[in-house]
Coordinates of C-alpha atoms in Angstrom, one line a residue:
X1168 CA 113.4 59.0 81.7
X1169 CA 112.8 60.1 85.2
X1170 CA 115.4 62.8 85.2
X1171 CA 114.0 63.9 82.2
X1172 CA 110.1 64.2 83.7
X1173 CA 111.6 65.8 86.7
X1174 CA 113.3 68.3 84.8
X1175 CA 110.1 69.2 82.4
X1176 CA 108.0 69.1 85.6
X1177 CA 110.7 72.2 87.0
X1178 CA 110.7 73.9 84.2
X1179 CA 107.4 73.9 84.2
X1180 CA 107.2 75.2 87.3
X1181 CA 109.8 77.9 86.4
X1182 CA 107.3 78.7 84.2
X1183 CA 104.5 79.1 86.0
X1184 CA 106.7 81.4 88.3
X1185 CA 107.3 83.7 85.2
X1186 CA 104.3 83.6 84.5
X1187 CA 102.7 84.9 87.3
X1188 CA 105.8 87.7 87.8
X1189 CA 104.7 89.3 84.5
X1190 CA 100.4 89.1 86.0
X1191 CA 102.3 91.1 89.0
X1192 CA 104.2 93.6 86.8
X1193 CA 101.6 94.1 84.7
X1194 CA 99.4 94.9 87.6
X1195 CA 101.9 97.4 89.1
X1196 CA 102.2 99.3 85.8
X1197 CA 98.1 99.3 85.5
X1198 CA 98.6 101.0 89.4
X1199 CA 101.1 103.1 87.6
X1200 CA 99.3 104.6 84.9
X1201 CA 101.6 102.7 82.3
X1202 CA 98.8 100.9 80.4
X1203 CA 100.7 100.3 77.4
X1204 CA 103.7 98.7 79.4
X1205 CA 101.5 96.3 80.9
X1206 CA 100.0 95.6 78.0
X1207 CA 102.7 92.8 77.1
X1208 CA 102.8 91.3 80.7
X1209 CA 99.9 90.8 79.8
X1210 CA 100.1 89.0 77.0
X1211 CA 103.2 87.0 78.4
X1212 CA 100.8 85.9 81.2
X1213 CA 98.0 84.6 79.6
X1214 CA 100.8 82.6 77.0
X1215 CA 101.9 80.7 80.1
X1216 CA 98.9 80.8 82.5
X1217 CA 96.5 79.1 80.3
X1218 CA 96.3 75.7 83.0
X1219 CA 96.4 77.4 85.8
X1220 CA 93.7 77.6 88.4
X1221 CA 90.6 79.3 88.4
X1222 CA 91.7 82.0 90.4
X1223 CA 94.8 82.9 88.8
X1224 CA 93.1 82.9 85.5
X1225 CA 90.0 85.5 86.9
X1226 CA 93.1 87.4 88.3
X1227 CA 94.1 87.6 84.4
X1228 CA 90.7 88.7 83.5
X1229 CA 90.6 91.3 86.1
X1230 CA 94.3 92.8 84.9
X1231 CA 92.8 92.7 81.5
X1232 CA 90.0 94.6 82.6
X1233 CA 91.5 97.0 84.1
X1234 CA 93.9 97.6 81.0
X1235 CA 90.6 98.1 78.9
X1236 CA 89.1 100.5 81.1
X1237 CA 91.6 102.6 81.5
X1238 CA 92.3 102.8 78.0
X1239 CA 88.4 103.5 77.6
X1240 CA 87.0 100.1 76.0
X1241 CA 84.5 99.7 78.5
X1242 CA 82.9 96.7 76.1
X1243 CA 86.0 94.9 76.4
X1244 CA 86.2 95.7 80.4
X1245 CA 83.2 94.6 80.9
X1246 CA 83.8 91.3 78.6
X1247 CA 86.9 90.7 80.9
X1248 CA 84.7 91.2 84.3
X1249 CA 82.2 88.7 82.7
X1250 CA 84.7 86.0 82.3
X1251 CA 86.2 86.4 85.6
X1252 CA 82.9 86.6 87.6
X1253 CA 82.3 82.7 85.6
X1254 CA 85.1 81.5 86.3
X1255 CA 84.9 82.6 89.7
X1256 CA 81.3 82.3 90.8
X1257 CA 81.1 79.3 92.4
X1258 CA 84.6 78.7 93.8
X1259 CA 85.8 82.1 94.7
X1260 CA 83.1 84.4 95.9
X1261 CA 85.9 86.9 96.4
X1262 CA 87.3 87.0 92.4
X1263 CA 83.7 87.3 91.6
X1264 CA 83.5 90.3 94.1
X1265 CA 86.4 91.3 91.9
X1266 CA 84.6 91.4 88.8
X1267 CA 81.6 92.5 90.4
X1268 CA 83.4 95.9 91.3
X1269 CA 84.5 96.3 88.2
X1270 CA 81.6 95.8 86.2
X1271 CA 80.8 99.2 88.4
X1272 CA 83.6 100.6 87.4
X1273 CA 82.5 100.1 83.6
X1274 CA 79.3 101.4 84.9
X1275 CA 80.2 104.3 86.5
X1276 CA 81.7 105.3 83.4
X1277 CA 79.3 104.9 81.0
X1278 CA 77.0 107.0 83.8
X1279 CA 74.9 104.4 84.8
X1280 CA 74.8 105.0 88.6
X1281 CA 72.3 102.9 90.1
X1282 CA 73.7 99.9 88.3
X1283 CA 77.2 100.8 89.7
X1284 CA 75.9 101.2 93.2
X1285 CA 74.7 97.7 93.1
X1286 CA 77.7 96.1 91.6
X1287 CA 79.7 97.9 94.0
X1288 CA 77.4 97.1 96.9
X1289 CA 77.5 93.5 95.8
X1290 CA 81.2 93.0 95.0
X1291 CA 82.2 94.4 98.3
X1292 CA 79.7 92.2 100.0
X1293 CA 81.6 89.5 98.6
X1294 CA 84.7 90.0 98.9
X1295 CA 84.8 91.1 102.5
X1296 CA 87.2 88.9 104.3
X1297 CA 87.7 86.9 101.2
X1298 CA 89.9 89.3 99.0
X1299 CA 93.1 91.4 99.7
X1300 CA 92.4 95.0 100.8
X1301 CA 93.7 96.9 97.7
X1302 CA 90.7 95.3 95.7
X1303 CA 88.2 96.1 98.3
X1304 CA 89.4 99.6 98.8
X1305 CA 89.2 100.2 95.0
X1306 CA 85.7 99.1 95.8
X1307 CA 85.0 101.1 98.3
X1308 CA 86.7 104.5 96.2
X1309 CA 84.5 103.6 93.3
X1310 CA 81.6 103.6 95.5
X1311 CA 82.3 106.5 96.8
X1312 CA 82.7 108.3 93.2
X1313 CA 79.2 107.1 92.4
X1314 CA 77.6 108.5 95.2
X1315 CA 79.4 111.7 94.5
X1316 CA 78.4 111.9 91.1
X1317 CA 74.4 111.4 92.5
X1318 CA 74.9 114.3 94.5
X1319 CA 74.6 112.3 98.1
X1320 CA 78.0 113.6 99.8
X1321 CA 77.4 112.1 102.9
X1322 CA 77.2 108.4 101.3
X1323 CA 80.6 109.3 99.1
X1324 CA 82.2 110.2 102.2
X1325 CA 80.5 107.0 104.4
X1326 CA 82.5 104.5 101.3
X1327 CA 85.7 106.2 102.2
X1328 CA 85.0 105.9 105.9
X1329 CA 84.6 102.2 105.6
X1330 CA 87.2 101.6 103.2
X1331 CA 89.7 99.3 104.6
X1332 CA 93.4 101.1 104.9
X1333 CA 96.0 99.6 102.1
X1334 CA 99.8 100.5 103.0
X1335 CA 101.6 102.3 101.0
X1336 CA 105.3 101.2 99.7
X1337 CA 107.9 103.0 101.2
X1338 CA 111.1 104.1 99.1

């Protein structure tokens, strides 16, 4: 019986590892352009993820999210930010910083600027030292697009001054 507990619990665990390789394939093909790649990463994610922490599953949210809006559902963007800034709001300041910056996202496209300003404002304020630098940086470039598209220049070009450096991958 304990050999066979032992072996559920590691595949379990297996599982969990798969499951969490498909959230980062799915979130190099969104990087990529590929939307409707990562659409079933996805979908293979959320099958096995469904347990997992709070943080994983905002991460989940966020992917979807980001699928949406790039396929222009900004409804179901937004949705997907919602979720993740409740899972995340009182455990993880910096997934709800997440959200946060892409609920500007959604914002910026539909053209509402001020409201993207302060969800930008907000999400970077939160996930400053809490949140790897790729996600802040998108923050800061989205910020940056909103205050080009209000006509203040010097403020687009301030958010890309203080926009932390990402590395790039090397071939």
């Amino acid at each position: 019986y304990a050999h066979r507990v032992l072996a559920r619990m590691e595949r379990g665990e297996e599982l969990r590892a798969r499951g969490h390789a498909h959230l980062l394939i799915a979130g190099a093909l969104l990087d990529q352009g590929h939307i409707d790649e990562a659409a079933p990463h996805l979908d293979q994610a959320e099958r096995v993820l469904t347990d997992e922490a709070p943080a994983e599953l905002a991460l989940l949210a966020y992917e979807r999210g980001r699928a949406a809006l790039a396929k222009g559902d900004t409804a179901a963007a937004a949705r997907h930010a919602e979720i993740m800034r409740d899972r995340a709001a009182e455990s993880e300041p910096g997934s709800a910083g997440m959200a946060n910056a892409l609920l500007a996202e959604v914002a910026l496209a539909e053209n509402r600027l001020d409201d993207a300003r302060a969800l930008c404002e907000e999400g970077i304020r939160q996930m400053t030292d809490r949140a790897a630098p790729p996600y802040l940086a998108r923050a800061y470039d989205t910020l940056s697009r909103v205050e080009e598209e209000a006509g203040n220049l010097e403020a687009a070009l301030e958010a890309l001054r203080n926009r932390p450096a990402v590395p790039t991958a090397r071939p």
